[in-house]
Amino acid sequence: MDIVYSNSSIGSIAKLAAALDVSEVFLRKVADQPNNFYAVNSIPKKSGGFRVISDPTKELKVVQRRIVRRILSKCTFPEYLFGSIRDDENPRDFVRNAQYHVKANQVMAFDIDSFFPSVHPRFVKKIFKFLLKLPNDVADLLVSLVTLNDGLPQGAPTSSYIANLVFYDCEHKVVKTLKSKGLCYSRLIDDITISSEKPISSTSKSFIYQSIRGMLHEKGLTISKKKYASTNTSTVGRKTIVTGLVIENNHVKLPKDKVKEIGKKVYEITNIAALSTTDSEYHKQYSRVSGLVALYSRLAPIKAQIYRNDLRSVLPTYEAKKAKKINWLCRKFIDYSKSHPAQRSEEGYARKYYKFKYKISILRRTNRIMASRLDKELKPLKPLRLLASYYE
């Protein structure tokens, strides 16, 4: 299946600015001096070395989110693509990607070397000009808005979507060829997985490798030799991993060491809770552990329920002094809201409103009366727009 773009074409820069609810002046300013609109930081990788994160300014990030929602998300993506694709019924994440290969007997896993920074702007322009069928000047301006230093900035909302689209003119051909040979293909951003329900011969492995290598070569990209792997699910003692998850006996599982890690963290958080559930650091740790248990629940719901029950017994709370301060701040917000009704349509107002709603949900665990009273007073002051709508 090809990637299909169904939106109407944006015929001029003026129409692009209107579509993104921003001035032409701002768009051209970003295009002329893109480096002024990013904060660049380096973070260490688990595998060693550093990853450069380019975080857009608030103004540019809003525009990039609108590019995603109003332009790029109008593409229809084939079932073999996963990661950063809106699909409310079946989120296309790493779990779904692994489940796509659940019947695998043998798996070949590839990683694209330095994917984001290696996607050259000329290939990004091809997406806008030929797939989205935009005029040359509009395509050029959009390229300036979504690229940085001759690559895709890691940290920009648009980068993952562009990554999904970069092979629009060649990936479907490779998939079709592999499918005709009984092979299953998927890509999760820069992770390519090819599986077979039968053992893959040496000749077929060579053909698959060259096919992937050729597809990447068309875009100036290469296979990471460090992360290439070929595994057989029937080989005793050797795990077949697909994007971090184990394929075994037609089931997708968390690796045993990951399950042990989750159990250990749940045990640790319950011990910390015995000392205090009100500390801000405890709140952060609890959120992280809860997220891990949620992942485990997707793959082993019955086993994960034990951990979920443990977490329910140590929910984060606020100490009396903190509760009093939240009450005071919330009341100030309520008074301000009543005297400034026009603010209810602003993004900042929506952000504060939902932040207080979250705090009230925690407050309810120890002071139900105070929480209910604040909740009741906040209800008629609800923002006029959902927070997500400011980026749509």
Short mmCIF file of C-alpha atoms in Angstrom, two decimals:
data_model
loop_
_atom_site.label_atom_id
_atom_site.label_comp_id
_atom_site.label_asym_id
_atom_site.label_seq_id
_atom_site.Cartn_x
_atom_site.Cartn_y
_atom_site.Cartn_z
CA MET A 1 0.00 0.00 0.00
CA ASP A 2 1.29 3.45 -0.93
CA ILE A 3 1.16 6.49 1.34
CA VAL A 4 -1.73 8.65 0.15
CA TYR A 5 -2.19 12.38 0.83
CA SER A 6 -5.84 13.45 0.85
CA ASN A 7 -5.70 17.13 1.82
CA SER A 8 -6.21 19.98 -0.63
CA SER A 9 -3.05 21.63 -1.90
CA ILE A 10 -1.78 24.85 -0.31
CA GLY A 11 -1.11 27.05 -3.32
CA SER A 12 0.91 29.91 -1.84
CA ILE A 13 2.92 31.04 1.17
CA ALA A 14 0.05 33.33 2.15
CA LYS A 15 -2.28 30.31 2.23
CA LEU A 16 0.29 28.32 4.20
CA ALA A 17 0.45 31.08 6.82
CA ALA A 18 -3.34 31.14 7.00
CA ALA A 19 -3.50 27.36 7.31
CA LEU A 20 -1.06 27.49 10.24
CA ASP A 21 -2.64 30.60 11.86
CA VAL A 22 0.66 32.46 11.88
CA SER A 23 2.10 35.46 10.05
CA GLU A 24 4.20 35.19 6.91
CA VAL A 25 6.75 37.38 8.68
CA PHE A 26 7.26 34.75 11.38
CA LEU A 27 7.58 31.91 8.85
CA ARG A 28 10.22 33.79 6.85
CA LYS A 29 12.05 34.74 10.04
CA VAL A 30 12.39 31.07 10.99
CA ALA A 31 13.44 30.18 7.44
CA ASP A 32 16.15 32.88 7.43
CA GLN A 33 17.61 32.09 10.88
CA PRO A 34 16.44 28.64 12.01
CA ASN A 35 19.22 28.22 14.59
CA ASN A 36 17.73 31.10 16.59
CA PHE A 37 14.61 29.02 17.23
CA TYR A 38 16.17 25.95 18.87
CA ALA A 39 17.83 25.15 22.18
CA VAL A 40 20.43 22.46 21.49
CA ASN A 41 21.55 20.00 24.18
CA SER A 42 23.44 16.70 24.27
CA ILE A 43 22.25 13.75 26.36
CA PRO A 44 24.14 10.47 26.89
CA LYS A 45 22.96 7.33 25.04
CA LYS A 46 22.61 3.98 26.79
CA SER A 47 24.84 2.48 24.08
CA GLY A 48 27.50 5.14 24.59
CA GLY A 49 28.14 8.53 23.03
CA PHE A 50 25.69 11.40 22.97
CA ARG A 51 22.42 12.26 21.25
CA VAL A 52 21.87 15.86 20.18
CA ILE A 53 18.41 17.14 21.14
CA SER A 54 17.22 20.28 19.35
CA ASP A 55 14.22 21.64 21.23
CA PRO A 56 12.20 24.25 19.28
CA THR A 57 11.07 27.45 20.95
CA LYS A 58 7.46 27.52 22.09
CA GLU A 59 6.39 29.59 19.07
CA LEU A 60 8.03 27.27 16.53
CA LYS A 61 6.84 24.15 18.34
CA VAL A 62 3.24 25.34 18.07
CA VAL A 63 3.69 25.88 14.32
CA GLN A 64 5.33 22.46 13.92
CA ARG A 65 2.48 20.76 15.78
CA ARG A 66 0.04 22.46 13.42
CA ILE A 67 2.08 21.26 10.45
CA VAL A 68 1.66 17.74 11.81
CA ARG A 69 -2.06 17.98 12.55
CA ARG A 70 -3.16 20.15 9.63
CA ILE A 71 -0.89 18.85 6.88
CA LEU A 72 1.19 15.72 7.55
CA SER A 73 -1.49 13.78 9.45
CA LYS A 74 -3.74 14.02 6.39
CA CYS A 75 -1.65 11.23 4.91
CA THR A 76 -3.00 7.69 5.04
CA PHE A 77 -0.23 5.40 6.26
CA PRO A 78 0.11 1.71 5.39
CA GLU A 79 -0.25 -0.88 8.13
CA TYR A 80 3.48 -1.70 8.19
CA LEU A 81 4.46 1.74 9.57
CA PHE A 82 4.54 2.32 13.32
CA GLY A 83 5.48 5.19 15.61
CA SER A 84 4.11 8.76 15.81
CA ILE A 85 1.09 7.99 13.63
CA ARG A 86 -2.33 9.02 14.93
CA ASP A 87 -4.50 5.94 15.28
CA ASP A 88 -6.91 6.25 18.20
CA GLU A 89 -8.28 2.70 17.93
CA ASN A 90 -4.92 0.94 17.59
CA PRO A 91 -2.00 3.12 18.74
CA ARG A 92 0.93 2.40 16.46
CA ASP A 93 3.64 2.06 19.07
CA PHE A 94 6.47 -0.40 19.72
CA VAL A 95 4.09 -2.94 21.30
CA ARG A 96 1.87 -3.03 18.20
CA ASN A 97 4.95 -3.26 16.04
CA ALA A 98 6.14 -6.36 17.90
CA GLN A 99 2.65 -7.88 17.77
CA TYR A 100 2.73 -7.43 13.99
CA HIS A 101 5.41 -10.16 13.96
CA VAL A 102 3.82 -12.44 16.55
CA LYS A 103 3.80 -15.45 14.19
CA ALA A 104 7.49 -15.15 13.42
CA ASN A 105 9.81 -18.12 13.34
CA GLN A 106 12.80 -16.06 12.25
CA VAL A 107 13.43 -12.32 12.51
CA MET A 108 15.90 -9.96 10.88
CA ALA A 109 16.23 -6.61 12.65
CA PHE A 110 17.84 -3.50 11.15
CA ASP A 111 18.53 -0.06 12.57
CA ILE A 112 19.06 3.00 10.39
CA ASP A 113 22.34 4.62 11.36
CA SER A 114 21.94 8.19 12.75
CA PHE A 115 18.55 8.44 11.05
CA PHE A 116 17.20 11.87 11.99
CA PRO A 117 20.37 13.95 11.46
CA SER A 118 21.08 12.03 8.21
CA VAL A 119 17.78 12.81 6.45
CA HIS A 120 18.89 15.50 3.99
CA PRO A 121 16.55 18.44 3.27
CA ARG A 122 16.45 17.56 -0.46
CA PHE A 123 14.54 14.37 0.40
CA VAL A 124 12.24 16.30 2.73
CA LYS A 125 11.48 18.67 -0.14
CA LYS A 126 10.52 15.71 -2.33
CA ILE A 127 7.87 14.80 0.25
CA PHE A 128 6.31 18.26 0.15
CA LYS A 129 6.67 18.79 -3.58
CA PHE A 130 5.77 15.40 -5.03
CA LEU A 131 3.76 13.55 -2.37
CA LEU A 132 1.87 16.55 -1.00
CA LYS A 133 1.99 18.31 -4.40
CA LEU A 134 2.86 21.75 -3.01
CA PRO A 135 4.34 24.61 -5.08
CA ASN A 136 8.10 24.98 -5.04
CA ASP A 137 8.20 28.08 -2.80
CA VAL A 138 5.77 26.57 -0.28
CA ALA A 139 7.77 23.32 -0.22
CA ASP A 140 11.02 25.24 0.34
CA LEU A 141 9.55 27.20 3.23
CA LEU A 142 8.16 24.08 4.89
CA VAL A 143 11.55 22.39 4.57
CA SER A 144 13.07 25.33 6.46
CA LEU A 145 10.47 24.95 9.20
CA VAL A 146 11.10 21.25 9.81
CA THR A 147 14.85 20.79 9.23
CA LEU A 148 17.97 22.06 10.99
CA ASN A 149 21.64 21.82 10.01
CA ASP A 150 20.89 19.57 7.01
CA GLY A 151 18.88 17.03 9.00
CA LEU A 152 15.75 16.42 11.04
CA PRO A 153 16.02 17.98 14.52
CA GLN A 154 15.47 15.43 17.28
CA GLY A 155 13.02 17.19 19.55
CA ALA A 156 10.82 18.74 16.85
CA PRO A 157 7.21 17.41 16.68
CA THR A 158 7.50 17.14 12.89
CA SER A 159 10.59 14.93 12.72
CA SER A 160 8.95 11.56 13.40
CA TYR A 161 6.22 12.25 10.84
CA ILE A 162 8.80 13.23 8.23
CA ALA A 163 10.70 10.03 9.10
CA ASN A 164 7.57 8.02 8.32
CA LEU A 165 7.22 9.74 4.95
CA VAL A 166 10.82 9.83 3.73
CA PHE A 167 10.60 6.46 1.92
CA TYR A 168 7.18 7.21 0.41
CA ASP A 169 8.35 6.54 -3.16
CA CYS A 170 10.33 3.32 -2.62
CA GLU A 171 9.39 1.53 0.62
CA HIS A 172 6.10 0.11 -0.66
CA LYS A 173 7.93 -1.54 -3.57
CA VAL A 174 10.32 -3.31 -1.18
CA VAL A 175 7.43 -4.39 1.04
CA LYS A 176 5.53 -5.79 -1.95
CA THR A 177 8.57 -7.81 -3.08
CA LEU A 178 9.22 -9.18 0.40
CA LYS A 179 5.55 -10.03 0.89
CA SER A 180 5.57 -12.05 -2.35
CA LYS A 181 8.31 -14.15 -0.75
CA GLY A 182 6.25 -14.81 2.38
CA LEU A 183 8.02 -12.19 4.48
CA CYS A 184 6.49 -9.65 6.88
CA TYR A 185 7.95 -6.10 6.97
CA SER A 186 7.47 -3.28 9.45
CA ARG A 187 9.24 -0.06 10.37
CA LEU A 188 9.10 1.79 13.67
CA ILE A 189 10.78 5.09 12.73
CA ASP A 190 14.40 3.88 12.39
CA ASP A 191 13.87 0.22 13.39
CA ILE A 192 13.13 -2.13 10.49
CA THR A 193 11.90 -5.66 11.23
CA ILE A 194 11.45 -8.48 8.71
CA SER A 195 10.06 -11.81 9.83
CA SER A 196 9.08 -15.17 8.40
CA GLU A 197 6.90 -17.99 9.71
CA LYS A 198 9.51 -20.38 8.29
CA PRO A 199 13.31 -20.43 8.64
CA ILE A 200 15.00 -17.94 6.30
CA SER A 201 17.67 -19.42 4.03
CA SER A 202 21.13 -17.85 3.66
CA THR A 203 20.26 -16.80 0.10
CA SER A 204 17.06 -15.10 1.27
CA LYS A 205 18.92 -13.36 4.09
CA SER A 206 21.37 -11.93 1.60
CA PHE A 207 18.50 -10.78 -0.66
CA ILE A 208 16.69 -9.13 2.27
CA TYR A 209 19.85 -7.37 3.45
CA GLN A 210 20.59 -6.01 -0.01
CA SER A 211 16.97 -4.90 -0.46
CA ILE A 212 17.03 -2.87 2.76
CA ARG A 213 20.49 -1.55 2.00
CA GLY A 214 19.34 -0.43 -1.45
CA MET A 215 16.23 1.32 -0.10
CA LEU A 216 18.29 3.25 2.45
CA HIS A 217 20.94 4.08 -0.13
CA GLU A 218 18.31 5.87 -2.24
CA LYS A 219 17.96 8.36 0.63
CA GLY A 220 21.64 8.62 1.50
CA LEU A 221 21.19 6.42 4.58
CA THR A 222 22.97 3.31 5.84
CA ILE A 223 22.32 0.25 8.02
CA SER A 224 23.80 0.41 11.51
CA LYS A 225 26.08 -2.63 11.61
CA LYS A 226 26.18 -2.53 15.42
CA LYS A 227 22.43 -3.16 15.73
CA TYR A 228 21.79 -5.61 12.89
CA ALA A 229 20.57 -8.99 14.16
CA SER A 230 19.07 -12.23 12.84
CA THR A 231 17.40 -14.57 15.35
CA ASN A 232 15.29 -17.70 15.27
CA THR A 233 12.47 -18.03 17.81
CA SER A 234 12.90 -21.81 17.96
CA THR A 235 16.55 -21.62 19.04
CA VAL A 236 16.73 -22.58 22.71
CA GLY A 237 18.37 -20.00 24.94
CA ARG A 238 18.38 -17.21 22.36
CA LYS A 239 15.80 -14.45 22.51
CA THR A 240 14.15 -13.00 19.43
CA ILE A 241 13.71 -9.30 20.14
CA VAL A 242 11.47 -6.97 18.16
CA THR A 243 11.77 -3.32 19.26
CA GLY A 244 12.65 -4.36 22.80
CA LEU A 245 10.04 -7.10 23.21
CA VAL A 246 10.40 -10.89 23.06
CA ILE A 247 8.62 -13.03 20.45
CA GLU A 248 8.09 -16.53 21.81
CA ASN A 249 5.53 -19.24 20.97
CA ASN A 250 3.28 -16.79 19.10
CA HIS A 251 3.26 -14.39 22.04
CA VAL A 252 4.83 -11.00 22.66
CA LYS A 253 6.42 -10.68 26.09
CA LEU A 254 8.53 -8.32 28.11
CA PRO A 255 12.08 -9.62 28.56
CA LYS A 256 12.52 -11.38 31.91
CA ASP A 257 15.03 -8.80 33.12
CA LYS A 258 12.49 -6.03 32.37
CA VAL A 259 9.79 -7.88 34.36
CA LYS A 260 12.24 -8.26 37.25
CA GLU A 261 13.08 -4.56 37.02
CA ILE A 262 9.39 -3.63 37.24
CA GLY A 263 8.88 -5.91 40.24
CA LYS A 264 11.92 -4.41 41.93
CA LYS A 265 10.74 -0.84 41.34
CA VAL A 266 7.25 -1.62 42.66
CA TYR A 267 8.84 -3.12 45.78
CA GLU A 268 11.07 -0.06 46.19
CA ILE A 269 8.23 2.42 45.78
CA THR A 270 6.13 0.65 48.41
CA ASN A 271 9.05 0.86 50.84
CA ILE A 272 9.53 4.56 50.13
CA ALA A 273 5.79 5.08 50.65
CA ALA A 274 6.15 3.74 54.19
CA LEU A 275 8.23 6.84 54.93
CA SER A 276 6.24 9.38 52.92
CA THR A 277 3.85 9.63 49.98
CA THR A 278 3.86 13.42 49.95
CA ASP A 279 7.37 14.22 48.76
CA SER A 280 7.53 15.70 45.23
CA GLU A 281 10.29 13.26 44.27
CA TYR A 282 8.04 10.39 45.38
CA HIS A 283 5.31 11.70 43.06
CA LYS A 284 7.76 11.60 40.13
CA GLN A 285 9.02 8.10 40.96
CA TYR A 286 5.48 6.80 41.40
CA SER A 287 4.51 8.16 37.96
CA ARG A 288 7.48 6.40 36.34
CA VAL A 289 6.75 3.07 38.04
CA SER A 290 3.05 3.36 37.21
CA GLY A 291 3.98 3.81 33.55
CA LEU A 292 6.06 0.62 33.62
CA VAL A 293 3.20 -1.33 35.17
CA ALA A 294 0.84 0.04 32.50
CA LEU A 295 3.20 -1.36 29.84
CA TYR A 296 3.31 -4.74 31.60
CA SER A 297 -0.51 -4.71 31.75
CA ARG A 298 -0.72 -4.57 27.97
CA LEU A 299 1.29 -7.77 27.62
CA ALA A 300 0.45 -9.72 30.79
CA PRO A 301 -2.69 -8.15 32.35
CA ILE A 302 -3.30 -10.83 34.97
CA LYS A 303 0.26 -10.83 36.30
CA ALA A 304 0.46 -7.04 36.17
CA GLN A 305 -2.70 -6.67 38.23
CA ILE A 306 -0.75 -7.70 41.33
CA TYR A 307 1.61 -4.78 40.86
CA ARG A 308 -1.26 -2.43 40.07
CA ASN A 309 -2.94 -3.40 43.36
CA ASP A 310 0.32 -2.72 45.20
CA LEU A 311 0.51 0.75 43.64
CA ARG A 312 -3.08 1.55 44.54
CA SER A 313 -2.16 1.08 48.19
CA VAL A 314 0.59 3.74 48.01
CA LEU A 315 -0.96 6.51 45.88
CA PRO A 316 0.79 9.92 46.05
CA THR A 317 -0.76 12.41 48.49
CA TYR A 318 -0.15 15.95 49.77
CA GLU A 319 0.87 16.94 53.28
CA ALA A 320 -1.46 19.38 55.08
CA LYS A 321 0.73 22.42 54.37
CA LYS A 322 0.88 21.62 50.64
CA ALA A 323 -2.88 21.00 50.53
CA LYS A 324 -3.48 24.39 52.14
CA LYS A 325 -1.26 26.09 49.56
CA ILE A 326 -3.02 24.36 46.65
CA ASN A 327 -6.36 25.47 48.09
CA TRP A 328 -5.12 29.07 48.29
CA LEU A 329 -3.65 29.08 44.76
CA CYS A 330 -6.72 27.44 43.29
CA ARG A 331 -8.99 30.02 44.91
CA LYS A 332 -6.86 32.82 43.48
CA PHE A 333 -7.24 31.22 40.06
CA ILE A 334 -11.01 30.93 40.53
CA ASP A 335 -11.32 34.61 41.54
CA TYR A 336 -9.17 35.66 38.58
CA SER A 337 -11.26 33.52 36.23
CA LYS A 338 -14.49 35.12 37.36
CA SER A 339 -13.15 38.65 36.87
CA HIS A 340 -11.44 37.90 33.52
CA PRO A 341 -13.89 35.69 31.58
CA ALA A 342 -12.17 36.46 28.25
CA GLN A 343 -9.10 34.55 29.45
CA ARG A 344 -10.99 31.27 29.23
CA SER A 345 -10.19 31.08 25.52
CA GLU A 346 -6.41 31.40 26.06
CA GLU A 347 -3.90 28.52 26.01
CA GLY A 348 -2.26 29.61 29.26
CA TYR A 349 -5.61 29.56 31.04
CA ALA A 350 -6.38 26.05 29.79
CA ARG A 351 -2.97 24.84 30.89
CA LYS A 352 -3.44 26.19 34.44
CA TYR A 353 -7.01 24.92 34.67
CA TYR A 354 -6.08 21.30 33.88
CA LYS A 355 -3.04 21.52 36.14
CA PHE A 356 -5.32 22.41 39.04
CA LYS A 357 -7.73 19.61 38.09
CA TYR A 358 -4.84 17.14 38.36
CA LYS A 359 -3.77 18.51 41.76
CA ILE A 360 -7.35 18.30 43.02
CA SER A 361 -7.50 14.62 42.03
CA ILE A 362 -4.52 13.98 44.33
CA LEU A 363 -5.92 16.23 47.06
CA ARG A 364 -9.14 14.18 47.06
CA ARG A 365 -7.24 11.20 48.55
CA THR A 366 -6.69 12.95 51.87
CA ASN A 367 -9.17 15.85 51.95
CA ARG A 368 -12.28 14.89 50.04
CA ILE A 369 -14.35 17.86 51.27
CA MET A 370 -11.79 20.48 50.20
CA ALA A 371 -11.24 18.76 46.85
CA SER A 372 -14.96 18.46 46.11
CA ARG A 373 -15.54 22.12 46.96
CA LEU A 374 -12.72 23.29 44.66
CA ASP A 375 -13.86 20.95 41.90
CA LYS A 376 -17.42 22.29 42.13
CA GLU A 377 -16.23 25.91 41.88
CA LEU A 378 -13.91 25.15 38.95
CA LYS A 379 -16.50 23.30 36.90
CA PRO A 380 -18.37 26.36 35.51
CA LEU A 381 -15.01 28.02 34.70
CA LYS A 382 -13.92 25.32 32.26
CA PRO A 383 -11.76 26.56 29.33
CA LEU A 384 -13.62 27.29 26.12
CA ARG A 385 -11.19 25.08 24.20
CA LEU A 386 -9.37 21.83 24.88
CA LEU A 387 -5.64 22.24 25.40
CA ALA A 388 -4.81 20.09 22.37
CA SER A 389 -6.89 22.33 20.13
CA TYR A 390 -4.26 25.09 20.32
CA TYR A 391 -1.93 22.87 18.29
CA GLU A 392 -4.49 21.59 15.80
#
